Amino acid sequence: SPPLPIYTQEEVAKHHSSAKGVWVTYKGGVYDITEFVSLHPGGDKILLAAGGALEPFWALYAVHNQEHVLEMLSQYKVGELREEDRTLDSSSLDPYAKDPPRHPVLRVNSQKPFNAEPPTEILTDNFITPSAFFFKRNHLPVPQVDPSTYQLKIQGLPGGTVSLSLEDLKSRFPKYIVTATLQCAGNRRSEMNQVKQVKGLNWGIAAISNATWAGPRLRDVLLYAGYKSGGKAQHVHFEGLDKDVTGTSYGASIPLGKALSEEGDVILAYEMNGEDLPADHGFPVRVVVPGIVGARNVKWLDKIVLSEVESSSHWQQNDYKGFSPGTDWDTVDFKSAPAIQELPVQSAITWPAEGAVLDHSLGEVTVKGYAWSGGGREIVRVDVSLDGGKTWQVAKLQGREGEALDLSPPPGRAWAWKLWELSAPLPSGTQELEIICKAVDSSYNVQPDSMAPIWNLRGVLSNAWHRVKVKISE
Ligand code: HEM
Ligand code: MTE
Ligand code: MO
């Protein structure tokens, strides 16, 4: 057969939609897969590769590493990629190409950067969330960090910059183990979106997870690096190794008092659930700031800076703040609101799911969920209603597996969520239930009953009563 035509990457890139045809490259070959798109067992995700290389996607979805997949592809070959363009596959162009593989069970809100939450029905099956299922919230590509040359820099202290290797962090300080829940400020944003459109990832109820973290206390590291009281610093900045195209890294800050407090339990974690931190969660070191919004728990930690002022990072100054429902994008003044630190009391129903059909003959329903509050405030009660809020019952709280609840954490240091459940007879004479949960924390803070009065343009702090409608079969 005659040799196939040679195409440039530029020509291939023009075929990037169903309208213009869908071309892809693979190992130097050019393929017109327009006809295959609708036949693809993996759905229209395949269009992400349109105009570019398949390799990085197939690295992500290893299911393609099979003979029959290659045979399928070979039917669509239309040409060869010009020699000079072969190095320009998207693995060298795509800043996300080196992101780690992820578990396919995750509900992906955004692929690049990677943002995903575990399916609701497995979220509360265990007090500790396995790392693979722990929600992932990245703003940028996952940086590649060599643990043998890693240096954490600490600046803003009288003695100048102090650098610590990973080995230093492991060997020079006592290792603390802290079980702490992280929640993204945007958890449950999708419910706020139903009131009125907000800007942000459409998180369900699972942008929250609970893990065991281990590493030195930030307090000990700061004292080692020469911190002395009486200085002017009031904030601790954290900078990540993840950078955007302009070279700006992810950053945030917390009050110095939280960092120094012996009861604050802020650690520089190098372990998550007993293993090295996974790439997505900040390998080799992240700061874990228990009780504080996820955004300040900076991953891939590069630098710690003590300062008189808060971090100037976009994510500290112009994002992760709460506003009135009356504030819109034309009137918002980000300087007028404080950065979110401690989060408000939260709870949600993980079982049954919205729209589930409960079998009437079982006679009973077991409702399950999680509850958590920021600032170390312990969850003291969860109320559950099966009739849209007319009557309420108190759920049974569960701490760690096998742990009696009277072994609760010291006051003000309840960093981990409480799972809860309530078993109750199915009401008769009704075909639909509206199940509601609401939690109370140790300061007697409660959740608002609806989203509209707490609606805000970024869809953060979404903590109204969680409502789930289910049907009862006859
Ligand atoms: C699944 C073919 C491109 C994402 C599959 C399967 C085949 C296939 C045969 C089923 C494999 C099995 O279960 O044994 C192809 C071919 C492609 C292509 C021939 C290129 C011409 C892509 C691209 C993406 C993608 C570019 C992502 C951007 C997926 C996913 C699945 C899948 C996520 C798994 C779906 C699931 O398990 O539910 N593909 N694929 N595929 N593909 Fe592709
Ligand atoms: N740290 C860095 N360096 N880069 C990031 O994008 N995202 C933050 C925070 N730390 C982020 C980061 C946000 S908004 C959240 S909610 C948590 O990490 C999520 O942590 P996780 O991915 O381990 O669940
Ligand atoms: Mo977040």
Coordinates of C-alpha atoms in Angstrom, one line a residue, residues 57 91 118 126 162 231 275 320 332 371 391 401 421 473:
F57 CA -4.7 10.0 28.5
S91 CA 3.2 14.9 27.4
P118 CA -15.5 10.2 46.6
N126 CA -15.1 4.2 57.6
V162 CA 16.7 28.1 57.8
G231 CA 8.5 40.2 67.5
E275 CA 2.2 6.0 54.6
Y320 CA -12.1 32.0 50.0
V332 CA -17.9 42.8 45.5
A371 CA -20.9 16.0 61.1
T391 CA -40.4 16.2 64.2
E401 CA -14.0 2.6 65.1
E421 CA -26.6 7.1 62.2
S473 CA -42.2 1.4 47.7

